[in-house]
mmCIF file of C-alpha atoms and ligand atoms in Angstrom:
data_model
loop_
_atom_site.group_PDB
_atom_site.id
_atom_site.type_symbol
_atom_site.label_atom_id
_atom_site.label_comp_id
_atom_site.label_asym_id
_atom_site.label_seq_id
_atom_site.Cartn_x
_atom_site.Cartn_y
_atom_site.Cartn_z
ATOM 1 C CA MET A 243 12.785 28.255 45.445
ATOM 2 C CA TYR A 244 10.755 25.951 48.329
ATOM 3 C CA THR A 245 11.593 22.471 48.762
ATOM 4 C CA PRO A 246 8.280 19.880 49.088
ATOM 5 C CA LEU A 247 8.579 19.814 52.904
ATOM 6 C CA LYS A 248 8.833 15.551 53.902
ATOM 7 C CA LEU A 249 7.473 16.131 57.217
ATOM 8 C CA LYS A 250 3.974 18.241 57.296
ATOM 9 C CA LYS A 251 4.101 18.727 61.649
ATOM 10 C CA GLU A 252 1.068 17.884 63.855
ATOM 11 C CA ASN A 253 0.141 21.696 64.813
ATOM 12 C CA PRO A 254 2.425 24.479 62.298
ATOM 13 C CA ILE A 255 2.864 27.965 62.874
ATOM 14 C CA VAL A 256 0.760 29.603 59.883
ATOM 15 C CA LEU A 257 1.523 32.991 59.498
ATOM 16 C CA GLY A 258 -1.636 34.692 57.456
ATOM 17 C CA ILE A 259 -1.133 38.060 55.264
ATOM 18 C CA GLU A 260 -5.066 39.545 54.611
ATOM 19 C CA SER A 261 -4.866 42.750 52.365
ATOM 20 C CA SER A 262 -7.981 42.582 49.842
ATOM 21 C CA CYS A 263 -10.210 45.615 51.305
ATOM 22 C CA ASP A 264 -8.783 48.666 53.115
ATOM 23 C CA GLU A 265 -7.418 46.184 56.419
ATOM 24 C CA THR A 266 -3.278 45.155 56.339
ATOM 25 C CA ALA A 267 -3.020 42.728 58.456
ATOM 26 C CA ALA A 268 -1.175 40.110 59.231
ATOM 27 C CA ALA A 269 -1.282 37.202 62.067
ATOM 28 C CA VAL A 270 -0.159 34.209 64.086
ATOM 29 C CA ILE A 271 -1.152 31.464 64.763
ATOM 30 C CA GLN A 272 0.339 27.571 65.822
ATOM 31 C CA GLY A 273 -2.192 25.063 65.462
ATOM 32 C CA ARG A 274 -5.580 26.497 66.282
ATOM 33 C CA ARG A 275 -3.962 28.405 68.934
ATOM 34 C CA ILE A 276 -4.175 32.173 68.229
ATOM 35 C CA LEU A 277 -0.476 34.307 68.381
ATOM 36 C CA SER A 278 -0.818 37.083 67.373
ATOM 37 C CA ASP A 279 -3.054 39.102 65.682
ATOM 38 C CA GLU A 280 -2.009 43.006 64.025
ATOM 39 C CA ILE A 281 -4.136 45.539 62.014
ATOM 40 C CA ALA A 282 -3.862 48.358 60.138
ATOM 41 C CA SER A 283 -7.400 50.145 58.819
ATOM 42 C CA SER A 284 -6.891 52.971 56.545
ATOM 43 C CA ALA A 285 -10.919 52.727 57.078
ATOM 44 C CA ASN A 286 -10.599 56.475 58.961
ATOM 45 C CA ILE A 287 -9.637 58.326 54.652
ATOM 46 C CA GLN A 288 -11.521 55.867 53.475
ATOM 47 C CA SER A 289 -14.306 57.421 55.499
ATOM 48 C CA LEU A 290 -13.931 60.458 53.454
ATOM 49 C CA TYR A 291 -15.165 59.654 50.432
ATOM 50 C CA GLY A 292 -18.575 57.224 51.251
ATOM 51 C CA GLY A 293 -16.579 53.648 50.251
ATOM 52 C CA VAL A 294 -13.679 52.357 49.624
ATOM 53 C CA VAL A 295 -11.326 53.834 46.479
ATOM 54 C CA PRO A 296 -9.126 51.064 45.603
ATOM 55 C CA GLU A 297 -6.603 52.882 44.979
ATOM 56 C CA ILE A 298 -5.852 54.846 48.232
ATOM 57 C CA ALA A 299 -5.895 50.982 49.361
ATOM 58 C CA SER A 300 -3.098 50.324 47.568
ATOM 59 C CA ARG A 301 -1.404 52.674 48.344
ATOM 60 C CA ALA A 302 -2.089 52.318 52.400
ATOM 61 C CA HIS A 303 -0.874 48.305 52.047
ATOM 62 C CA THR A 304 2.201 49.709 49.822
ATOM 63 C CA ASP A 305 2.687 51.774 53.112
ATOM 64 C CA ALA A 306 2.025 49.165 56.219
ATOM 65 C CA VAL A 307 2.544 45.911 54.971
ATOM 66 C CA ALA A 308 5.771 45.026 56.226
ATOM 67 C CA ALA A 309 5.858 46.940 59.547
ATOM 68 C CA VAL A 310 2.466 45.162 59.605
ATOM 69 C CA VAL A 311 4.227 41.004 59.744
ATOM 70 C CA GLU A 312 7.424 41.977 61.709
ATOM 71 C CA ARG A 313 4.027 43.110 64.870
ATOM 72 C CA ALA A 314 3.060 40.211 63.969
ATOM 73 C CA VAL A 315 5.531 38.468 64.434
ATOM 74 C CA LYS A 316 7.565 40.336 67.302
ATOM 75 C CA ASN A 317 4.319 39.986 69.141
ATOM 76 C CA ALA A 318 4.405 36.073 68.669
ATOM 77 C CA GLY A 319 7.623 35.604 70.321
ATOM 78 C CA ILE A 320 8.924 33.386 66.792
ATOM 79 C CA ALA A 321 11.700 34.220 64.662
ATOM 80 C CA TYR A 322 10.898 33.984 61.029
ATOM 81 C CA ALA A 323 12.684 30.752 60.519
ATOM 82 C CA ASP A 324 9.205 29.251 63.305
ATOM 83 C CA ILE A 325 7.050 29.846 60.421
ATOM 84 C CA ASP A 326 5.868 27.032 59.140
ATOM 85 C CA ALA A 327 3.688 28.699 56.174
ATOM 86 C CA VAL A 328 2.657 31.582 55.025
ATOM 87 C CA ALA A 329 -0.454 32.542 54.038
ATOM 88 C CA VAL A 330 -1.893 34.685 51.961
ATOM 89 C CA THR A 331 -5.428 36.165 50.390
ATOM 90 C CA TYR A 332 -5.483 35.846 46.294
ATOM 91 C CA GLY A 333 -8.767 37.020 46.648
ATOM 92 C CA ALA A 334 -11.395 37.894 46.675
ATOM 93 C CA GLY A 335 -10.619 41.243 46.345
ATOM 94 C CA LEU A 336 -9.587 45.312 45.225
ATOM 95 C CA LEU A 337 -6.924 43.443 42.087
ATOM 96 C CA GLY A 338 -4.610 45.703 43.765
ATOM 97 C CA ALA A 339 -5.085 45.691 47.170
ATOM 98 C CA LEU A 340 -4.353 41.892 46.453
ATOM 99 C CA LEU A 341 -0.958 42.206 45.017
ATOM 100 C CA VAL A 342 0.074 44.688 47.569
ATOM 101 C CA GLY A 343 -0.585 41.107 49.969
ATOM 102 C CA VAL A 344 0.315 38.793 47.283
ATOM 103 C CA SER A 345 3.436 39.934 46.099
ATOM 104 C CA PHE A 346 4.683 40.480 50.578
ATOM 105 C CA ALA A 347 4.405 36.251 51.038
ATOM 106 C CA LYS A 348 5.656 34.608 48.458
ATOM 107 C CA ALA A 349 8.502 37.129 48.410
ATOM 108 C CA PHE A 350 9.074 36.550 51.929
ATOM 109 C CA ALA A 351 8.033 33.155 51.612
ATOM 110 C CA TYR A 352 10.376 32.385 48.998
ATOM 111 C CA ALA A 353 13.266 34.434 51.101
ATOM 112 C CA LEU A 354 12.527 31.748 54.329
ATOM 113 C CA ASN A 355 12.022 28.561 51.908
ATOM 114 C CA LYS A 356 8.779 28.505 53.282
ATOM 115 C CA PRO A 357 5.674 26.607 52.096
ATOM 116 C CA LEU A 358 3.051 28.833 50.759
ATOM 117 C CA ILE A 359 -1.011 28.536 50.332
ATOM 118 C CA ALA A 360 -3.334 30.595 48.702
ATOM 119 C CA VAL A 361 -5.678 31.718 50.765
ATOM 120 C CA ASN A 362 -9.524 32.665 49.474
ATOM 121 C CA HIS A 363 -11.036 35.109 51.683
ATOM 122 C CA ILE A 364 -14.421 33.176 52.163
ATOM 123 C CA ARG A 365 -13.171 30.500 53.041
ATOM 124 C CA GLY A 366 -10.965 32.415 55.252
ATOM 125 C CA HIS A 367 -14.265 33.745 57.148
ATOM 126 C CA LEU A 368 -16.167 30.371 57.126
ATOM 127 C CA ALA A 369 -12.350 29.205 59.309
ATOM 128 C CA ALA A 370 -12.795 31.778 62.521
ATOM 129 C CA ALA A 371 -14.524 29.739 63.654
ATOM 130 C CA TYR A 372 -11.792 27.241 64.752
ATOM 131 C CA LEU A 373 -10.208 29.967 66.582
ATOM 132 C CA ASP A 374 -12.806 30.283 68.696
ATOM 133 C CA GLU A 375 -13.321 26.502 69.037
ATOM 134 C CA PRO A 376 -10.210 24.358 68.862
ATOM 135 C CA GLN A 377 -12.371 21.158 68.629
ATOM 136 C CA LEU A 378 -14.689 22.329 65.874
ATOM 137 C CA LYS A 379 -15.462 18.888 64.099
ATOM 138 C CA PRO A 380 -17.779 19.436 60.671
ATOM 139 C CA PRO A 381 -20.485 18.986 59.704
ATOM 140 C CA PHE A 382 -22.350 22.225 60.630
ATOM 141 C CA ILE A 383 -24.521 25.353 59.071
ATOM 142 C CA THR A 384 -22.163 28.690 58.792
ATOM 143 C CA LEU A 385 -24.131 30.912 57.816
ATOM 144 C CA LEU A 386 -22.076 33.661 56.037
ATOM 145 C CA ALA A 387 -22.901 38.045 56.260
ATOM 146 C CA SER A 388 -20.410 39.608 55.039
ATOM 147 C CA GLY A 389 -20.148 42.941 52.413
ATOM 148 C CA GLY A 390 -19.949 40.906 49.334
ATOM 149 C CA HIS A 391 -22.479 37.628 50.649
ATOM 150 C CA THR A 392 -24.783 36.218 51.437
ATOM 151 C CA ALA A 393 -24.999 32.606 52.324
ATOM 152 C CA ILE A 394 -25.799 29.456 54.299
ATOM 153 C CA LEU A 395 -23.477 26.655 53.817
ATOM 154 C CA HIS A 396 -23.316 22.710 55.385
ATOM 155 C CA ALA A 397 -19.656 22.016 55.491
ATOM 156 C CA ARG A 398 -19.472 19.094 54.951
ATOM 157 C CA SER A 399 -15.613 18.964 56.146
ATOM 158 C CA GLU A 400 -12.468 21.998 56.447
ATOM 159 C CA ALA A 401 -12.585 21.978 53.244
ATOM 160 C CA GLU A 402 -16.183 20.890 51.539
ATOM 161 C CA PHE A 403 -18.975 22.857 51.967
ATOM 162 C CA ASP A 404 -22.253 23.008 50.108
ATOM 163 C CA ILE A 405 -24.212 26.264 49.434
ATOM 164 C CA LEU A 406 -27.981 25.773 50.940
ATOM 165 C CA GLY A 407 -28.638 28.819 49.542
ATOM 166 C CA GLY A 408 -27.859 32.542 48.767
ATOM 167 C CA THR A 409 -28.740 36.280 48.519
ATOM 168 C CA LEU A 410 -30.728 36.427 44.830
ATOM 169 C CA ASP A 411 -29.166 40.143 44.880
ATOM 170 C CA ASP A 412 -27.481 42.263 47.556
ATOM 171 C CA ALA A 413 -25.641 40.811 50.338
ATOM 172 C CA VAL A 414 -26.980 41.850 53.833
ATOM 173 C CA GLY A 415 -24.154 43.853 54.208
ATOM 174 C CA GLU A 416 -23.336 46.345 51.145
ATOM 175 C CA ALA A 417 -27.356 46.785 52.277
ATOM 176 C CA PHE A 418 -26.427 48.425 56.067
ATOM 177 C CA ASP A 419 -24.167 50.039 53.623
ATOM 178 C CA LYS A 420 -26.762 51.822 51.233
ATOM 179 C CA VAL A 421 -28.848 52.477 53.930
ATOM 180 C CA ALA A 422 -26.507 54.305 56.351
ATOM 181 C CA ARG A 423 -25.470 56.173 53.624
ATOM 182 C CA VAL A 424 -28.585 57.532 52.733
ATOM 183 C CA LEU A 425 -29.192 57.768 56.705
ATOM 184 C CA GLY A 426 -26.432 60.325 56.353
ATOM 185 C CA LEU A 427 -24.542 58.324 58.449
ATOM 186 C CA GLN A 428 -20.842 57.194 57.945
ATOM 187 C CA TYR A 429 -19.048 54.323 56.259
ATOM 188 C CA PRO A 430 -18.585 50.730 56.953
ATOM 189 C CA GLY A 431 -22.825 51.365 58.264
ATOM 190 C CA GLY A 432 -22.514 48.388 59.925
ATOM 191 C CA PRO A 433 -21.678 49.971 63.316
ATOM 192 C CA HIS A 434 -23.063 53.316 62.246
ATOM 193 C CA ILE A 435 -26.997 51.504 61.920
ATOM 194 C CA GLU A 436 -26.100 48.688 65.111
ATOM 195 C CA ARG A 437 -25.557 52.321 66.974
ATOM 196 C CA CYS A 438 -28.518 53.953 65.978
ATOM 197 C CA ALA A 439 -31.252 51.541 65.752
ATOM 198 C CA ARG A 440 -30.429 51.038 70.243
ATOM 199 C CA GLU A 441 -31.898 54.025 69.987
ATOM 200 C CA GLY A 442 -34.962 53.359 67.985
ATOM 201 C CA THR A 443 -37.626 50.912 67.936
ATOM 202 C CA PRO A 444 -38.977 48.324 65.003
ATOM 203 C CA ASN A 445 -42.354 50.119 64.328
ATOM 204 C CA ILE A 446 -41.856 50.619 60.539
ATOM 205 C CA PRO A 447 -42.953 48.332 58.496
ATOM 206 C CA MET A 448 -40.725 46.573 56.181
ATOM 207 C CA PRO A 449 -40.813 44.470 52.724
ATOM 208 C CA LYS A 450 -41.473 40.467 53.880
ATOM 209 C CA MET A 451 -37.740 39.571 52.607
ATOM 210 C CA LEU A 452 -38.776 36.106 51.105
ATOM 211 C CA LYS A 453 -39.531 35.400 54.665
ATOM 212 C CA GLY A 454 -41.303 31.900 54.347
ATOM 213 C CA GLY A 455 -40.376 31.372 50.720
ATOM 214 C CA GLY A 456 -37.157 31.555 48.202
ATOM 215 C CA GLY A 457 -35.911 27.669 49.905
ATOM 216 C CA TYR A 458 -32.416 29.391 52.215
ATOM 217 C CA ASN A 459 -32.430 32.266 49.747
ATOM 218 C CA PHE A 460 -32.684 35.849 50.442
ATOM 219 C CA SER A 461 -33.336 39.424 48.719
ATOM 220 C CA TYR A 462 -32.224 42.029 50.216
ATOM 221 C CA SER A 463 -32.476 44.771 47.199
ATOM 222 C CA GLY A 464 -36.346 45.275 47.886
ATOM 223 C CA LEU A 465 -35.760 45.854 51.382
ATOM 224 C CA LYS A 466 -33.012 48.667 50.874
ATOM 225 C CA THR A 467 -34.430 50.224 48.300
ATOM 226 C CA ALA A 468 -38.154 50.590 50.464
ATOM 227 C CA VAL A 469 -36.022 52.405 53.634
ATOM 228 C CA ILE A 470 -34.846 55.097 50.877
ATOM 229 C CA ASN A 471 -38.076 55.155 49.449
ATOM 230 C CA TYR A 472 -39.246 55.606 53.260
ATOM 231 C CA CYS A 473 -36.996 58.471 53.360
ATOM 232 C CA HIS A 474 -37.496 59.716 49.939
ATOM 233 C CA THR A 475 -41.136 59.744 50.248
ATOM 234 C CA LYS A 476 -40.501 61.986 53.681
ATOM 235 C CA GLU A 477 -38.165 64.669 52.673
ATOM 236 C CA GLN A 478 -40.496 64.983 49.824
ATOM 237 C CA LYS A 479 -44.071 65.512 51.900
ATOM 238 C CA GLY A 480 -41.567 67.619 54.291
ATOM 239 C CA GLU A 481 -42.293 65.879 56.940
ATOM 240 C CA THR A 482 -39.426 64.562 59.728
ATOM 241 C CA TYR A 483 -38.978 60.711 60.393
ATOM 242 C CA SER A 484 -36.547 59.005 62.991
ATOM 243 C CA ILE A 485 -33.814 57.661 62.128
ATOM 244 C CA PRO A 486 -33.116 54.395 64.913
ATOM 245 C CA ASP A 487 -36.258 54.174 64.407
ATOM 246 C CA VAL A 488 -35.354 53.579 60.072
ATOM 247 C CA ALA A 489 -31.779 52.230 61.846
ATOM 248 C CA ALA A 490 -33.629 49.757 63.809
ATOM 249 C CA SER A 491 -36.633 48.542 62.016
ATOM 250 C CA PHE A 492 -33.829 47.710 59.038
ATOM 251 C CA GLN A 493 -32.275 46.257 61.003
ATOM 252 C CA CYS A 494 -34.401 43.777 62.393
ATOM 253 C CA ALA A 495 -35.887 42.779 59.052
ATOM 254 C CA ALA A 496 -32.217 42.542 57.507
ATOM 255 C CA ILE A 497 -31.196 40.046 60.463
ATOM 256 C CA ASP A 498 -34.637 37.755 61.644
ATOM 257 C CA VAL A 499 -34.980 36.495 58.248
ATOM 258 C CA LEU A 500 -30.925 35.152 58.344
ATOM 259 C CA VAL A 501 -31.714 33.644 61.402
ATOM 260 C CA GLU A 502 -35.105 31.722 60.524
ATOM 261 C CA LYS A 503 -33.412 30.759 58.034
ATOM 262 C CA THR A 504 -30.199 29.480 59.937
ATOM 263 C CA VAL A 505 -31.927 27.167 62.590
ATOM 264 C CA ALA A 506 -33.802 26.278 59.629
ATOM 265 C CA ALA A 507 -31.226 24.746 57.389
ATOM 266 C CA ALA A 508 -29.696 23.133 61.280
ATOM 267 C CA ARG A 509 -32.868 21.701 62.148
ATOM 268 C CA GLU A 510 -33.318 20.036 58.200
ATOM 269 C CA LYS A 511 -30.378 18.665 57.901
ATOM 270 C CA GLY A 512 -29.948 16.544 61.555
ATOM 271 C CA VAL A 513 -27.280 19.242 62.017
ATOM 272 C CA ASN A 514 -26.186 20.348 65.265
ATOM 273 C CA THR A 515 -23.516 23.107 65.021
ATOM 274 C CA ILE A 516 -24.406 26.786 63.313
ATOM 275 C CA THR A 517 -21.239 28.491 63.128
ATOM 276 C CA VAL A 518 -21.213 32.836 61.464
ATOM 277 C CA GLY A 519 -18.530 34.385 60.019
ATOM 278 C CA GLY A 520 -18.447 37.369 58.055
ATOM 279 C CA GLY A 521 -18.649 41.267 58.699
ATOM 280 C CA VAL A 522 -22.599 41.427 59.716
ATOM 281 C CA ALA A 523 -21.958 38.636 62.359
ATOM 282 C CA ALA A 524 -20.319 41.458 64.551
ATOM 283 C CA ASN A 525 -23.680 42.896 64.583
ATOM 284 C CA GLY A 526 -25.282 42.946 68.476
ATOM 285 C CA TYR A 527 -28.658 42.412 67.535
ATOM 286 C CA LEU A 528 -27.299 39.510 64.962
ATOM 287 C CA ARG A 529 -25.820 37.337 67.890
ATOM 288 C CA GLU A 530 -28.507 37.833 70.626
ATOM 289 C CA THR A 531 -30.696 36.364 68.020
ATOM 290 C CA LEU A 532 -29.058 33.564 67.292
ATOM 291 C CA ALA A 533 -27.849 33.063 70.019
ATOM 292 C CA ARG A 534 -31.646 33.024 71.779
ATOM 293 C CA ALA A 535 -32.502 31.296 68.682
ATOM 294 C CA CYS A 536 -29.878 27.728 68.970
ATOM 295 C CA GLU A 537 -31.225 27.968 72.630
ATOM 296 C CA LYS A 538 -34.444 27.595 72.525
ATOM 297 C CA ALA A 539 -34.150 24.858 69.386
ATOM 298 C CA HIS A 540 -30.695 23.123 72.042
ATOM 299 C CA LEU A 541 -28.563 23.977 68.953
ATOM 300 C CA LYS A 542 -24.771 24.544 69.263
ATOM 301 C CA LEU A 543 -23.200 27.721 68.648
ATOM 302 C CA VAL A 544 -20.024 28.767 67.585
ATOM 303 C CA LEU A 545 -19.334 33.172 67.857
ATOM 304 C CA PRO A 546 -16.265 34.012 66.736
ATOM 305 C CA GLU A 547 -14.693 37.050 68.857
ATOM 306 C CA LYS A 548 -16.080 40.521 66.506
ATOM 307 C CA ARG A 549 -12.576 40.960 65.582
ATOM 308 C CA TYR A 550 -12.899 37.840 63.405
ATOM 309 C CA CYS A 551 -15.899 38.346 62.236
ATOM 310 C CA THR A 552 -14.643 41.265 59.968
ATOM 311 C CA ASP A 553 -11.682 40.758 57.765
ATOM 312 C CA ASN A 554 -9.068 40.001 59.808
ATOM 313 C CA ALA A 555 -5.212 37.995 59.619
ATOM 314 C CA ALA A 556 -6.181 34.904 61.679
ATOM 315 C CA MET A 557 -8.905 33.599 59.986
ATOM 316 C CA ILE A 558 -6.522 33.836 56.934
ATOM 317 C CA ALA A 559 -4.162 31.560 58.657
ATOM 318 C CA ALA A 560 -6.480 29.460 60.447
ATOM 319 C CA GLU A 561 -7.607 28.711 56.786
ATOM 320 C CA GLY A 562 -4.419 28.306 55.330
ATOM 321 C CA LEU A 563 -4.389 25.759 58.614
ATOM 322 C CA VAL A 564 -6.232 23.473 56.822
ATOM 323 C CA GLN A 565 -4.768 24.070 53.007
ATOM 324 C CA TYR A 566 -1.657 22.339 55.055
ATOM 325 C CA GLY A 567 -2.911 19.946 56.493
ATOM 326 C CA LEU A 568 -4.498 18.728 52.866
ATOM 327 C CA GLY A 569 -0.914 19.818 51.586
ATOM 328 C CA ASN A 570 -2.727 22.223 49.150
ATOM 329 C CA PHE A 571 0.895 24.743 48.547
ATOM 330 C CA ALA A 572 0.629 27.201 45.977
ATOM 331 C CA GLU A 573 3.068 27.869 42.806
ATOM 332 C CA MET A 574 5.774 31.133 42.614
ATOM 333 C CA SER A 575 3.247 32.098 40.393
ATOM 334 C CA LEU A 576 0.415 32.770 42.198
ATOM 335 C CA ASN A 577 -1.619 35.857 40.981
ATOM 336 C CA ALA A 578 -3.745 38.090 43.119
ATOM 337 C CA LYS A 579 -7.583 37.520 41.566
ATOM 338 C CA ALA A 580 -10.418 40.273 41.864
ATOM 339 C CA SER A 581 -13.395 37.363 42.420
ATOM 340 C CA ILE A 582 -13.202 33.369 43.505
ATOM 341 C CA PRO A 583 -16.258 32.418 43.269
ATOM 342 C CA LEU A 584 -17.958 31.024 46.304
ATOM 343 C CA SER A 585 -18.572 27.552 45.590
ATOM 344 C CA VAL A 586 -16.020 26.441 46.952
ATOM 345 C CA THR A 587 -15.001 22.877 47.014
ATOM 346 C CA LEU A 588 -14.525 24.789 42.900
ATOM 347 C CA GLU A 589 -10.678 25.753 44.730
ATOM 348 C CA LYS A 590 -9.637 22.387 45.406
ATOM 349 C CA LYS A 591 -6.319 21.956 44.019
HETATM 350 O O1 KG4 B 910 -16.331 40.276 55.991
HETATM 351 P P1 KG4 B 910 -16.382 42.347 56.270
HETATM 352 O O2 KG4 B 910 -14.914 43.270 57.095
HETATM 353 O O3 KG4 B 910 -15.452 42.794 54.591
HETATM 354 C C1 KG4 B 910 -16.087 41.538 53.326
HETATM 355 O O4 KG4 B 910 -15.598 40.598 53.302
HETATM 356 O O5 KG4 B 910 -17.411 42.043 52.803
HETATM 357 O O6 KG4 B 910 -17.562 42.707 55.719
HETATM 358 C C2 KG4 B 910 -17.817 44.019 56.054
HETATM 359 C C3 KG4 B 910 -19.227 44.539 56.128
HETATM 360 C C4 KG4 B 910 -19.887 45.867 55.621
HETATM 361 O O7 KG4 B 910 -20.830 45.268 54.991
HETATM 362 C C5 KG4 B 910 -19.589 45.718 56.957
HETATM 363 O O8 KG4 B 910 -20.465 47.588 57.191
HETATM 364 C C6 KG4 B 910 -20.522 44.943 58.072
HETATM 365 O O9 KG4 B 910 -20.138 44.058 57.451
HETATM 366 N N1 KG4 B 910 -20.717 45.188 59.142
HETATM 367 C C7 KG4 B 910 -21.902 45.365 60.259
HETATM 368 C C8 KG4 B 910 -21.153 45.345 61.230
HETATM 369 N N2 KG4 B 910 -19.654 45.329 60.795
HETATM 370 C C9 KG4 B 910 -19.338 45.397 59.668
HETATM 371 N N3 KG4 B 910 -22.552 45.325 59.485
HETATM 372 C C10 KG4 B 910 -23.832 45.261 60.684
HETATM 373 N N4 KG4 B 910 -23.441 45.479 61.949
HETATM 374 C C11 KG4 B 910 -22.011 45.507 62.390
HETATM 375 N N5 KG4 B 910 -21.684 45.538 63.710
HETATM 376 ZN ZN1 ZN B 911 -14.047 39.859 54.634
#
């Protein structure tokens, strides 16, 4: 059994393990510096089914996890004994998929007599910004835009966030995926919509999306339905439509409101830094639009590299580092959880 730490290190070496969806990932960081970052994805198989099949994801994780962790440690140029803590995503996500990472991390930590850290996947997305900008310190405003969440948060400290607003229905990533499916594009839809939108013009009117009102809340189900209705009506009339124009119009409507409200939140809170996290933050149009808006408003923007916006293990290690600093270590009885509230302060132990 792990013996409690007598002295916490200043820049510990943290191994992060992520298996909440269709990516098996492992990474090693030292302080906020990334030493290695490995990923094996079953997305190619999943795209044959138009979405993630949980059973296929679990089996792919089981096949990949040992080799991915081994590669991460080897490429970091360290020995197993050099690892100071093992951080693993315990939720939210697909239960069977999470269990693979959690079981592996528990066995690994136990065998090495190292502390185990339980990471909320969404907090991992928020912590990715620390790897991009090692000097970053709260307070800041974070735009969280992933497949399951859309929210604007006010980070008061590394561990304490206020949720200023969020989606009332679908997450923005979910809307990208559903619209992509209607347009006959592959899963995951976001990158395909982005590629397609580059060839199109945003000339199709879209619903207003709680633009002026709604505080910092969003609603994506109306936008999604408007796109679906547009396509179906055209098809019923036997008329053609431009898929690139639909993609561009949807993308602008979905992203512009996020950018507008995120900048407004920074102004209202008197905070001069904005960070982003989550798969949709890899979207080129979002990145360019937000960068321009921040420049205009004289705000500093921390924009993690695209690969650290989508699911990865370096961000799990980064959140592990935050929890290490707080001395929040998990028991060997740790279990996976399919859902954990976004109100991340609830997770304080
Ligand atoms: O954060 P993430 O990798 O997984 C979750 O925790 O949900 O986000 C996945 C979501 C998917 O809905 C995917 O379509 C979207 O992020 N996404 C994008 C882009 N890359 C991934 N959406 C828009 N543009 C992109 N380039
Ligand atoms: Zn994610």
